[in-house]
Amino acid sequence: MTARTVGARGGILRRVKRRLSLLVTALAMMAGPVPEAVRAATEKPQERVALYTTTAVLDGNGRQTPISVAMMARGPLFSIRTAVEQLGGTLRVGPLGQSHAVELDGTEFLFGPGSSAITVGQEILELPQEPVGGPLGLHVPLELLEAIYSEVGGLRFIWSPGERRLVVTRAGAESLPVTVDVVHLKGVSTLVLQFPRRPRHRVDSTFPGRAIVHILGDRITPPPTLPRLDEGYLRDIRFGAQEITLALASGAAAESYELTDPYRLVFDIFPGAAPKAAAPGLPPPPRRARIPTIVIDPGHGGSDLGAQSADGLLEKEIALRLARILRTKLQARLPMRVVLTRDEDADLPLETRAAIANQLKAELFISLHLNASFGSSAHGAETYFLSLEASDERAQLAADAANIGSNPRANPLSDLELILWDMAQSQHLARSQHLATLIQEELNEALDLHDRGVKQAPFVVLNGAAMPAVLVEFGFLSNPEEVRLLRDPAYQNELADAIARAFVRYRPAGNRPELEGGEVPE
Amino acid sequence: MTRHHGIFFVAVFVLIGMLATVAWLYRTGRFSAPRPESIGEPKEPVDGAVRLYFPGADGRLHEELRALDASGGSVELTERLVASLIAGPDTEGLFAPLPASTTVGSVFLASDGTLYLDLMSTEHPVPPVSGSQREILAAYSVINSVCGNVPGVRGVALLWNGEQRTTFAGNLDTTRPLGPNRRLVSSG
Ligand SMILES: [Zn+2]
């Protein structure tokens, strides 16, 4: 319950905004002929107050059923309950009415009011507008229905506002070409299946020594040639029209995850201990190899340039370059998965960056930045971890509560609640400080800095990270001498080396050498 | 004009009215803590009373003592403090935290000690993006100066051109009020 209380974002400001939105609603009521209920949501008055609610026709599967529609300034929102009743799947609503989950053919979609993020497996999608709750249940944008039913259910939607009609049609099943790649590195075999788009699918690992990808709805075209499989833990790979079967080496176990742009389904295959024979009718023993994940966040990107030097060197560019170098160095030193929040010059909301790390259940999160200050003399690297502002007493309460139980996995939050919980980082401050200290020590040594210590600041990007998280400022773009250095690939290498050394030294709480890989019970 | 716009303008109009009323209540002392002098009596400017915090190139805030008219309520004092920060430091080597074109918009002190400060600039529709040290120094120059001088202020909620923003200039969380940061203040 602590988490829920703290999760309500923004404290006092939020309350003021809520009052404002109630005021707007009251005025709207007084202003006259607003059809049906004008309803205030909790925040952002202009965006979250329905202009009016109405009933449209959901026209699909040869049936016509009424569906409640909330007309927002940014487009219509549709009743998720009606949609699921008519189009299939199951809808589960959390006890507080916040988290909503739709399951369709084994794929789960998580979303809730007040967040434009939806999670599909390990993927996070951004909606153009947030779902809004109310007396008629949660209403969601068309894009959410498309996300659920286009990819997984093969349905297409056409909304005719004039007719108030939402027409649903079934798209013809496509044949998706698959490409296959296998690498064997550091005791892990990695199989990458690449598709032109995310297919509707389910991974079945219930049989020991085998993993089966069931393609639902679509058909697949196997690759013309297959890679050689004479080493590593993948023995064989077979393609059917709607399934891909992986045969694993004796005793090996596979863990799958998804990557986007382009869409890839990845299997890490480990030489795990031979699983015990499962009793008939029971699920397999809950034991799975697990490779640790580090998420590197190159700061800024896209239209957000970040700081820039007088001669035009951009923070967003150097941050991405450093992130890529660091990824290579970490992968060479540690058996781990390293994921960049952005691997291109693209806009990425601050909250999404930590949410990506949360979804991947990453062990560590590091955000890379370049500094700038007043004048031109400031120089050197600085490492930050989150500071909880004393004026936000609830954040402090969360930190206090977190110090009682320090195991994040013992926290009974669902994934959705976790990604919506904007102060998740308050549970991990001690380990964040530890990591920040190691990083700053290595940077001080590499750059011969003397008086630099670890700093704290309320940085948005760190707020929601549900794991130890730090932000590194590598140098000052306001200092011409440092700009010259930051341009130099050798200097960039030195900086990345310093961070990699810190990660090698890092130990999670309890001194478990978690970053060295190994097995964890699930 | 659409209905939506109509509602919005009515809301803005009523809001301005409310702010004006609140400002009037403050000005007349009806809304603030009891004050020693009664309304209407001539007030002597209290001099040498304020400490302003200006950013230095060393990444710290530096104190500057100023004689500033401390009469009036929290709103007027905040307006004068922030205007002085924008006008810049007397000390060589220190910097003005905000662009010279910035002005002070509405100021509102809530009963919980949060001061809502709206900074306005037509030149910068959004706060100029910068590196985090500059951002931190700029924000806390204002926050420390206001919290340190205006009685009853526990934290400052920074707004820009009337909008509450996720960050002040790219990194720093301004979705909630920020309290003063003493560690940034230079001891020398
Ligand atoms: Zn930055």
Coordinates of N, CA and C and ligand atoms in Angstrom, one line a residue, chain A residues 299-300 306-307 315 368-371 471 473, chain B residues 130-132 170-171, ligand 1:
Chain A
G299 N 21.7 9.6 -22.9 CA 20.8 10.8 -22.6 C 20.3 11.5 -23.8
H300 N 19.1 12.1 -23.7 CA 18.5 13.0 -24.7 C 18.3 12.2 -26.0
G306 N 20.0 18.0 -25.8 CA 20.8 18.1 -24.6 C 21.7 19.4 -24.6
A307 N 22.8 19.3 -23.9 CA 23.7 20.4 -23.9 C 24.5 20.4 -25.2
E315 N 25.4 16.9 -27.0 CA 25.4 15.9 -25.9 C 24.8 14.6 -26.3
L368 N 23.8 8.0 -19.5 CA 25.0 8.7 -19.8 C 24.7 10.1 -20.3
H369 N 25.4 11.1 -19.8 CA 25.2 12.5 -20.2 C 26.5 13.2 -20.3
L370 N 26.4 14.4 -20.9 CA 27.5 15.4 -20.9 C 27.0 16.6 -20.2
N371 N 27.9 17.3 -19.5 CA 27.5 18.4 -18.7 C 27.7 19.7 -19.4
L471 N 23.5 8.1 -12.9 CA 23.6 9.0 -14.0 C 25.0 9.6 -14.0
E473 N 27.8 12.1 -15.7 CA 28.1 13.3 -16.6 C 29.6 13.2 -16.9
Chain B
S130 N 20.1 22.8 -21.1 CA 21.5 22.9 -20.8 C 22.0 21.7 -20.1
G131 N 23.2 21.7 -19.8 CA 23.8 20.5 -19.0 C 23.3 20.6 -17.6
S132 N 23.4 19.5 -16.9 CA 22.7 19.4 -15.6 C 23.3 20.3 -14.6
G170 N 15.6 19.8 -18.8 CA 16.1 18.5 -19.4 C 16.3 17.4 -18.4
N171 N 16.7 17.6 -17.2 CA 17.0 16.6 -16.3 C 16.3 16.7 -14.9
Ligands
ZN1 ZN 22.0 15.5 -20.1

